[in-house]
Amino acid sequence: MEVLNLDLMGAVPSVFTRPVNPEYPASLEWVGLNKNCSVIPERALELKDESNYHGDHTTTDQWGRFETIEWADQPDWYDPETHYRGWIPLARENDVRRGAWARATRTNLSFTRLADGTYKLDEDASTLVTNDLIYFRELLEEVCAGPLYDQLSHAPPLFDIDRIELTYASELELHRMAMDAKRSVLEICGHLTWWTAAVSDWMNGLDHGVVERVWNLELRSYKARGLLITVNQDWKEINFPLLVKHGVPIFYVWGLFEERDPRFKRLDPRILANYLQEVRTRDVRGLWGDEVAVVRCELEVAARYDRFLQLKLDPFSRPRNPVPTGSPISGDVLYYVIDFQHWARRLLSEDEDASVMGKLYHHIVVEGVSEKVTRVIFQRFHCKPRDEVLNSDSSIMEEDLPEPDLAAIRERFKGRCAPRKGQTFDPETGVERTRPLGEEKTIDEISRFEADRLLVNMPPCLGGPMVMMPRDDPEAHDATALGRTLGDRLTSPYSDRSSERREYDSPGPRAHVVGWVAAMARTEGRDSVRNYSADRRVPGPRYEVRRLVRSPSPGYDDIRSHISISTRSSRAGTPRRSASPEPRGRRHYPLKLSSPPPFRAQASGMMTVPEMQQRRARWLNDFADWGRAATFRASLWRVPFEFQWNQDVLEYGYLIISKPAEFRLRYQALTDANIRFPRHVLELALERGIGFAIGFKRSDTDRFRPKLLRTGRQVSKSVVDRHGKGLRLNPAPSISTIYEQYCGNIGKIGGGPLAPSVVARGGGASWILRAYIGIELVREYMKGPSVQVSVHQSGANDSGDADCIDVSWDELGSAEYESIFGYMPGTTQAEDTYFFPTDEIMEEYSDHYFREWNPFCDLTFKRIKAELDDKRGKRRTRKEWRDYFQSSNRGKYAPAMIVNREFVDEGMDRITR
């Protein structure tokens, strides 16, 4: 429980959820803490860029309220300059406190119509408004002049009191003025509420009369307005412990990206909602009761981060540039502190003692080069072990090391030190630095959902797919630049609204698909297959289609029958014939991991955005409903967030994938708005056991060549070729002896150079190696190919294809692959036995499995492994495996939908037609 943020009563905040948009598949949802999501404005996502706006041309209603988002009493998006608005007190019944007229935003002030037809507040209302404005203005000025208030913090703007006595040409203009006065009072009230709640000793240095006047307002007894937050952007500044503690409503969008990031486990609505209500009270039995362990495990992951979502650092670790031992600091010294991770440094304030800071926190020393000034920088987020400090000096008592009020520090100094959009600070020195080339930038969640998903996912017959980019953007036509900067992210097409309108209104091929994931989520129509390089107006490389056919049943044999995703340069627009046996209208556009293919919009039939939204929603909902029963949303395991892909893999890799796997990934990319980056698609395939491989050209394999060929997975070609030979099981009198042989074989395979590629192969082999060897194989695979490809240029390749481009990838031999399942040959093929059913056996005899790992498969393999570990397992022939799965194919255990080749063909036809 100590992992979760608690309110003043020591309870987990109440949690409410609702879909972001009911017209879309339920992949994104609003989460509300401390308040129901029904108070979120309907157009909140659409109006995020226009939030906190109070310009003159904004349309208003009969009370002068904004018709978009009235931030005076509706939750609005977090803005660093107006963050205190989330604390604005809301109206309540029988409110007689000062400022009650301002909280009544849906009640007009009394006014008088003059003889000349103009309007003016009557005398009583004018006096009330003027007195309160002066009263709250004086309080604000006194509080902001206090010694603890940071003068660089943003304070509310002041209302021009002279406007109250003016006359107005219309009744609506008068109400607009009155509403502006109400907003000014409410802003000041929100600011006072925030400051008094955040800083416990805010009254220090203030006149007693001022403190008493603030307390008499009883602002903290009102319910607060609340904030809309973009979690992955605002977490570095948001003070979640403070907001939850005082019951300020927090609303945020929750999706796959947030769910996968362990930093945000404290905000997971499932954990918050179920930890007390379900996990502690429900009697769970059997394998399906793993939810208890899962939630507890996720809480353990959350415990690696503190209340402010910062990664906890080892107190015994040292900074890279620690204080030199035994070398005194000479000359002038300036003491700085970095309060939180990713923040800028600041000079110590008057109430902070450098000697105490040195005992509590790790710090570094930076010697001046051109000036004789030494800078000592304390890292408040990197504490020293308190026991070590106390034991090292007997003169230090526990009371000499006070616990800082981090919530108050965060609120006091975030105005000057918290990073703004696009800012990054050195983690040790706190100095602002430029973003390194290729570093992933956080994209706008809302514009991506409303724009990228809208335009990319539509079939051409419905007006898409296309994502707009300005014609004069050099990166739009530079494949190399796209590979560097767009390889692992999507770019919002609405960053330039003027160019957006220009692209919509002008016909012709001016659109490019931006982002590899966008292309995965693309649908093609029969008329969209064209020779793009023949059109000189569409620059860039030409993208071609290759399907390697190596079996009588293309796309269903195994991973050797695949689609290669690649780019090819072309000459003068001469089309190259594809080796695919499929009709031209059914062709699949290839994708290189780093570069998106150019795609041209139709010259005719352009539609407006609302029309495209409606048609897209209808098509996408029908498609999602059709396939929803054939898949599942949750993942059975997670690729750890700290596992990072080698950027060279994403930039130079070619995706090798079977037709069923391609359909499943494209279905997820179409229906799941959380799929944002290429790594999401690849990690989704790893988590779902969807087999794939990543190939590389010979010219690019040197990038992954290890420096030394001495240990483990870095071995000679002869060792690689011999690896796995002779691993078949030998007969023995007892099952335990055979199982010991099997475990030894798994250890040999898991320690070999090709083990990581088995994890990507998916299916049961991936599950077995992760269960017996560990998920570190996933990290190894994400680093790049093994020596089989990077050094010896062997493994599987596309040399047998008529359109080969010399791509190779890691591949485990068939004998070693069978050994993973505990294969033991019999006298005849019918008598061959296995400890675990192979993918071919499950695909043939189980209606639950077809190229995607699911809960049924996971529980089946867990049960088999548990029986083997308890020496109760057995080897089964193919006939015995058929009988084993027979009971689960019918009755209450039967799947809701049987996924087979015909289903995949129909799904691909829905996408491509």
PDB file of N, CA and C in Angstrom, residues 559-615:
ATOM      1  N   ILE A 559       7.814 -19.866 -40.845  1.00  0.00           N
ATOM      2  CA  ILE A 559       8.329 -18.512 -40.996  1.00  0.00           C
ATOM      3  C   ILE A 559       9.182 -18.354 -42.243  1.00  0.00           C
ATOM      4  N   ARG A 560       9.575 -19.468 -42.861  1.00  0.00           N
ATOM      5  CA  ARG A 560      10.348 -19.344 -44.081  1.00  0.00           C
ATOM      6  C   ARG A 560       9.507 -18.809 -45.225  1.00  0.00           C
ATOM      7  N   SER A 561       8.200 -18.949 -45.134  1.00  0.00           N
ATOM      8  CA  SER A 561       7.314 -18.337 -46.120  1.00  0.00           C
ATOM      9  C   SER A 561       6.885 -16.999 -45.567  1.00  0.00           C
ATOM     10  N   HIS A 562       7.364 -15.919 -46.148  1.00  0.00           N
ATOM     11  CA  HIS A 562       7.258 -14.645 -45.458  1.00  0.00           C
ATOM     12  C   HIS A 562       7.150 -13.493 -46.438  1.00  0.00           C
ATOM     13  N   ILE A 563       6.903 -12.345 -45.887  1.00  0.00           N
ATOM     14  CA  ILE A 563       6.950 -11.103 -46.637  1.00  0.00           C
ATOM     15  C   ILE A 563       8.175 -10.346 -46.193  1.00  0.00           C
ATOM     16  N   SER A 564       8.981  -9.939 -47.133  1.00  0.00           N
ATOM     17  CA  SER A 564      10.146  -9.132 -46.780  1.00  0.00           C
ATOM     18  C   SER A 564       9.785  -7.682 -46.950  1.00  0.00           C
ATOM     19  N   ILE A 565      10.117  -6.894 -45.976  1.00  0.00           N
ATOM     20  CA  ILE A 565       9.754  -5.491 -45.978  1.00  0.00           C
ATOM     21  C   ILE A 565      11.007  -4.693 -46.274  1.00  0.00           C
ATOM     22  N   SER A 566      11.059  -4.071 -47.415  1.00  0.00           N
ATOM     23  CA  SER A 566      12.314  -3.492 -47.865  1.00  0.00           C
ATOM     24  C   SER A 566      12.074  -2.283 -48.732  1.00  0.00           C
ATOM     25  N   THR A 567      13.150  -1.544 -49.011  1.00  0.00           N
ATOM     26  CA  THR A 567      13.130  -0.438 -49.952  1.00  0.00           C
ATOM     27  C   THR A 567      14.082  -0.730 -51.078  1.00  0.00           C
ATOM     28  N   ARG A 568      13.749  -0.247 -52.257  1.00  0.00           N
ATOM     29  CA  ARG A 568      14.619  -0.413 -53.414  1.00  0.00           C
ATOM     30  C   ARG A 568      14.660   0.892 -54.182  1.00  0.00           C
ATOM     31  N   SER A 569      15.847   1.328 -54.564  1.00  0.00           N
ATOM     32  CA  SER A 569      15.953   2.497 -55.421  1.00  0.00           C
ATOM     33  C   SER A 569      15.597   2.095 -56.837  1.00  0.00           C
ATOM     34  N   SER A 570      15.110   3.017 -57.632  1.00  0.00           N
ATOM     35  CA  SER A 570      14.622   2.708 -58.966  1.00  0.00           C
ATOM     36  C   SER A 570      15.253   3.626 -59.991  1.00  0.00           C
ATOM     37  N   ARG A 571      15.164   3.219 -61.220  1.00  0.00           N
ATOM     38  CA  ARG A 571      15.664   4.008 -62.331  1.00  0.00           C
ATOM     39  C   ARG A 571      14.503   4.558 -63.125  1.00  0.00           C
ATOM     40  N   ALA A 572      14.509   5.813 -63.352  1.00  0.00           N
ATOM     41  CA  ALA A 572      13.644   6.468 -64.344  1.00  0.00           C
ATOM     42  C   ALA A 572      12.245   5.898 -64.395  1.00  0.00           C
ATOM     43  N   GLY A 573      11.728   5.445 -63.289  1.00  0.00           N
ATOM     44  CA  GLY A 573      10.325   5.033 -63.250  1.00  0.00           C
ATOM     45  C   GLY A 573      10.037   3.734 -63.938  1.00  0.00           C
ATOM     46  N   THR A 574      11.010   2.869 -64.217  1.00  0.00           N
ATOM     47  CA  THR A 574      10.743   1.597 -64.860  1.00  0.00           C
ATOM     48  C   THR A 574      10.236   0.612 -63.831  1.00  0.00           C
ATOM     49  N   PRO A 575       9.025   0.085 -63.975  1.00  0.00           N
ATOM     50  CA  PRO A 575       8.486  -0.822 -62.964  1.00  0.00           C
ATOM     51  C   PRO A 575       9.207  -2.156 -62.967  1.00  0.00           C
ATOM     52  N   ARG A 576       9.367  -2.708 -61.803  1.00  0.00           N
ATOM     53  CA  ARG A 576       9.981  -4.028 -61.644  1.00  0.00           C
ATOM     54  C   ARG A 576       8.889  -5.011 -61.277  1.00  0.00           C
ATOM     55  N   ARG A 577       8.863  -6.138 -61.912  1.00  0.00           N
ATOM     56  CA  ARG A 577       7.788  -7.097 -61.697  1.00  0.00           C
ATOM     57  C   ARG A 577       7.995  -7.832 -60.378  1.00  0.00           C
ATOM     58  N   SER A 578       6.926  -7.990 -59.641  1.00  0.00           N
ATOM     59  CA  SER A 578       7.000  -8.685 -58.358  1.00  0.00           C
ATOM     60  C   SER A 578       6.948 -10.180 -58.564  1.00  0.00           C
ATOM     61  N   ALA A 579       7.562 -10.890 -57.621  1.00  0.00           N
ATOM     62  CA  ALA A 579       7.522 -12.353 -57.654  1.00  0.00           C
ATOM     63  C   ALA A 579       6.288 -12.903 -56.983  1.00  0.00           C
ATOM     64  N   SER A 580       5.426 -12.049 -56.504  1.00  0.00           N
ATOM     65  CA  SER A 580       4.236 -12.501 -55.788  1.00  0.00           C
ATOM     66  C   SER A 580       3.245 -13.132 -56.734  1.00  0.00           C
ATOM     67  N   PRO A 581       2.661 -14.285 -56.370  1.00  0.00           N
ATOM     68  CA  PRO A 581       1.641 -14.908 -57.214  1.00  0.00           C
ATOM     69  C   PRO A 581       0.277 -14.284 -57.046  1.00  0.00           C
ATOM     70  N   GLU A 582       0.117 -13.312 -56.138  1.00  0.00           N
ATOM     71  CA  GLU A 582      -1.190 -12.738 -55.868  1.00  0.00           C
ATOM     72  C   GLU A 582      -1.547 -11.696 -56.908  1.00  0.00           C
ATOM     73  N   PRO A 583      -2.852 -11.409 -57.108  1.00  0.00           N
ATOM     74  CA  PRO A 583      -3.268 -10.360 -58.033  1.00  0.00           C
ATOM     75  C   PRO A 583      -2.723  -9.013 -57.613  1.00  0.00           C
ATOM     76  N   ARG A 584      -2.625  -8.096 -58.560  1.00  0.00           N
ATOM     77  CA  ARG A 584      -2.072  -6.783 -58.260  1.00  0.00           C
ATOM     78  C   ARG A 584      -2.902  -6.055 -57.222  1.00  0.00           C
ATOM     79  N   GLY A 585      -4.203  -6.262 -57.249  1.00  0.00           N
ATOM     80  CA  GLY A 585      -5.035  -5.582 -56.276  1.00  0.00           C
ATOM     81  C   GLY A 585      -4.874  -6.077 -54.868  1.00  0.00           C
ATOM     82  N   ARG A 586      -4.160  -7.197 -54.677  1.00  0.00           N
ATOM     83  CA  ARG A 586      -3.989  -7.759 -53.349  1.00  0.00           C
ATOM     84  C   ARG A 586      -2.556  -7.612 -52.857  1.00  0.00           C
ATOM     85  N   ARG A 587      -1.768  -6.776 -53.519  1.00  0.00           N
ATOM     86  CA  ARG A 587      -0.363  -6.667 -53.156  1.00  0.00           C
ATOM     87  C   ARG A 587      -0.195  -6.002 -51.795  1.00  0.00           C
ATOM     88  N   HIS A 588       0.865  -6.384 -51.121  1.00  0.00           N
ATOM     89  CA  HIS A 588       1.200  -5.788 -49.822  1.00  0.00           C
ATOM     90  C   HIS A 588       2.374  -4.857 -50.015  1.00  0.00           C
ATOM     91  N   TYR A 589       2.260  -3.652 -49.522  1.00  0.00           N
ATOM     92  CA  TYR A 589       3.364  -2.722 -49.648  1.00  0.00           C
ATOM     93  C   TYR A 589       4.439  -3.056 -48.632  1.00  0.00           C
ATOM     94  N   PRO A 590       5.705  -3.113 -49.080  1.00  0.00           N
ATOM     95  CA  PRO A 590       6.787  -3.448 -48.162  1.00  0.00           C
ATOM     96  C   PRO A 590       7.156  -2.275 -47.283  1.00  0.00           C
ATOM     97  N   LEU A 591       7.753  -2.584 -46.167  1.00  0.00           N
ATOM     98  CA  LEU A 591       8.150  -1.546 -45.213  1.00  0.00           C
ATOM     99  C   LEU A 591       9.530  -1.837 -44.690  1.00  0.00           C
ATOM    100  N   LYS A 592      10.428  -0.879 -44.781  1.00  0.00           N
ATOM    101  CA  LYS A 592      11.690  -0.978 -44.071  1.00  0.00           C
ATOM    102  C   LYS A 592      11.451  -0.435 -42.673  1.00  0.00           C
ATOM    103  N   LEU A 593      12.109  -1.026 -41.670  1.00  0.00           N
ATOM    104  CA  LEU A 593      11.816  -0.632 -40.296  1.00  0.00           C
ATOM    105  C   LEU A 593      12.021   0.845 -40.062  1.00  0.00           C
ATOM    106  N   SER A 594      12.956   1.465 -40.773  1.00  0.00           N
ATOM    107  CA  SER A 594      13.270   2.857 -40.476  1.00  0.00           C
ATOM    108  C   SER A 594      12.554   3.840 -41.367  1.00  0.00           C
ATOM    109  N   SER A 595      12.068   3.424 -42.537  1.00  0.00           N
ATOM    110  CA  SER A 595      11.584   4.397 -43.513  1.00  0.00           C
ATOM    111  C   SER A 595      10.169   4.075 -43.937  1.00  0.00           C
ATOM    112  N   PRO A 596       9.277   5.056 -43.967  1.00  0.00           N
ATOM    113  CA  PRO A 596       7.909   4.841 -44.418  1.00  0.00           C
ATOM    114  C   PRO A 596       7.829   4.919 -45.930  1.00  0.00           C
ATOM    115  N   PRO A 597       6.913   4.177 -46.554  1.00  0.00           N
ATOM    116  CA  PRO A 597       6.768   4.255 -47.992  1.00  0.00           C
ATOM    117  C   PRO A 597       5.969   5.477 -48.394  1.00  0.00           C
ATOM    118  N   PRO A 598       6.286   6.104 -49.530  1.00  0.00           N
ATOM    119  CA  PRO A 598       5.465   7.213 -49.993  1.00  0.00           C
ATOM    120  C   PRO A 598       4.116   6.701 -50.441  1.00  0.00           C
ATOM    121  N   PHE A 599       3.105   7.465 -50.160  1.00  0.00           N
ATOM    122  CA  PHE A 599       1.764   7.070 -50.570  1.00  0.00           C
ATOM    123  C   PHE A 599       1.053   8.285 -51.126  1.00  0.00           C
ATOM    124  N   ARG A 600       0.367   8.130 -52.240  1.00  0.00           N
ATOM    125  CA  ARG A 600      -0.222   9.256 -52.924  1.00  0.00           C
ATOM    126  C   ARG A 600      -1.723   9.290 -52.714  1.00  0.00           C
ATOM    127  N   ALA A 601      -2.224  10.459 -52.438  1.00  0.00           N
ATOM    128  CA  ALA A 601      -3.664  10.628 -52.254  1.00  0.00           C
ATOM    129  C   ALA A 601      -4.362  10.608 -53.603  1.00  0.00           C
ATOM    130  N   GLN A 602      -5.638  10.244 -53.605  1.00  0.00           N
ATOM    131  CA  GLN A 602      -6.411  10.276 -54.832  1.00  0.00           C
ATOM    132  C   GLN A 602      -6.646  11.715 -55.268  1.00  0.00           C
ATOM    133  N   ALA A 603      -6.573  11.952 -56.557  1.00  0.00           N
ATOM    134  CA  ALA A 603      -6.731  13.311 -57.064  1.00  0.00           C
ATOM    135  C   ALA A 603      -8.180  13.766 -57.023  1.00  0.00           C
ATOM    136  N   SER A 604      -9.096  12.836 -56.967  1.00  0.00           N
ATOM    137  CA  SER A 604     -10.510  13.200 -56.962  1.00  0.00           C
ATOM    138  C   SER A 604     -11.170  12.584 -55.746  1.00  0.00           C
ATOM    139  N   GLY A 605     -12.373  13.013 -55.476  1.00  0.00           N
ATOM    140  CA  GLY A 605     -13.127  12.461 -54.366  1.00  0.00           C
ATOM    141  C   GLY A 605     -12.631  12.874 -53.004  1.00  0.00           C
ATOM    142  N   MET A 606     -11.955  14.022 -52.879  1.00  0.00           N
ATOM    143  CA  MET A 606     -11.478  14.495 -51.584  1.00  0.00           C
ATOM    144  C   MET A 606     -12.673  14.838 -50.700  1.00  0.00           C
ATOM    145  N   MET A 607     -12.574  14.473 -49.415  1.00  0.00           N
ATOM    146  CA  MET A 607     -13.661  14.690 -48.488  1.00  0.00           C
ATOM    147  C   MET A 607     -13.211  15.613 -47.378  1.00  0.00           C
ATOM    148  N   THR A 608     -14.166  16.189 -46.708  1.00  0.00           N
ATOM    149  CA  THR A 608     -13.859  17.011 -45.547  1.00  0.00           C
ATOM    150  C   THR A 608     -13.524  16.106 -44.372  1.00  0.00           C
ATOM    151  N   VAL A 609     -12.920  16.707 -43.354  1.00  0.00           N
ATOM    152  CA  VAL A 609     -12.538  15.924 -42.183  1.00  0.00           C
ATOM    153  C   VAL A 609     -13.760  15.287 -41.507  1.00  0.00           C
ATOM    154  N   PRO A 610     -14.871  15.972 -41.270  1.00  0.00           N
ATOM    155  CA  PRO A 610     -16.016  15.304 -40.648  1.00  0.00           C
ATOM    156  C   PRO A 610     -16.517  14.110 -41.454  1.00  0.00           C
ATOM    157  N   GLU A 611     -16.559  14.238 -42.790  1.00  0.00           N
ATOM    158  CA  GLU A 611     -16.997  13.110 -43.605  1.00  0.00           C
ATOM    159  C   GLU A 611     -16.034  11.937 -43.475  1.00  0.00           C
ATOM    160  N   MET A 612     -14.752  12.233 -43.465  1.00  0.00           N
ATOM    161  CA  MET A 612     -13.770  11.173 -43.316  1.00  0.00           C
ATOM    162  C   MET A 612     -13.886  10.518 -41.944  1.00  0.00           C
ATOM    163  N   GLN A 613     -14.153  11.322 -40.922  1.00  0.00           N
ATOM    164  CA  GLN A 613     -14.315  10.765 -39.582  1.00  0.00           C
ATOM    165  C   GLN A 613     -15.480   9.793 -39.522  1.00  0.00           C
ATOM    166  N   GLN A 614     -16.595  10.180 -40.097  1.00  0.00           N
ATOM    167  CA  GLN A 614     -17.786   9.341 -40.045  1.00  0.00           C
ATOM    168  C   GLN A 614     -17.570   8.033 -40.802  1.00  0.00           C
ATOM    169  N   ARG A 615     -17.038   8.131 -42.014  1.00  0.00           N
ATOM    170  CA  ARG A 615     -16.856   6.927 -42.815  1.00  0.00           C
ATOM    171  C   ARG A 615     -15.775   6.033 -42.217  1.00  0.00           C
TER     172      ARG A 615
END
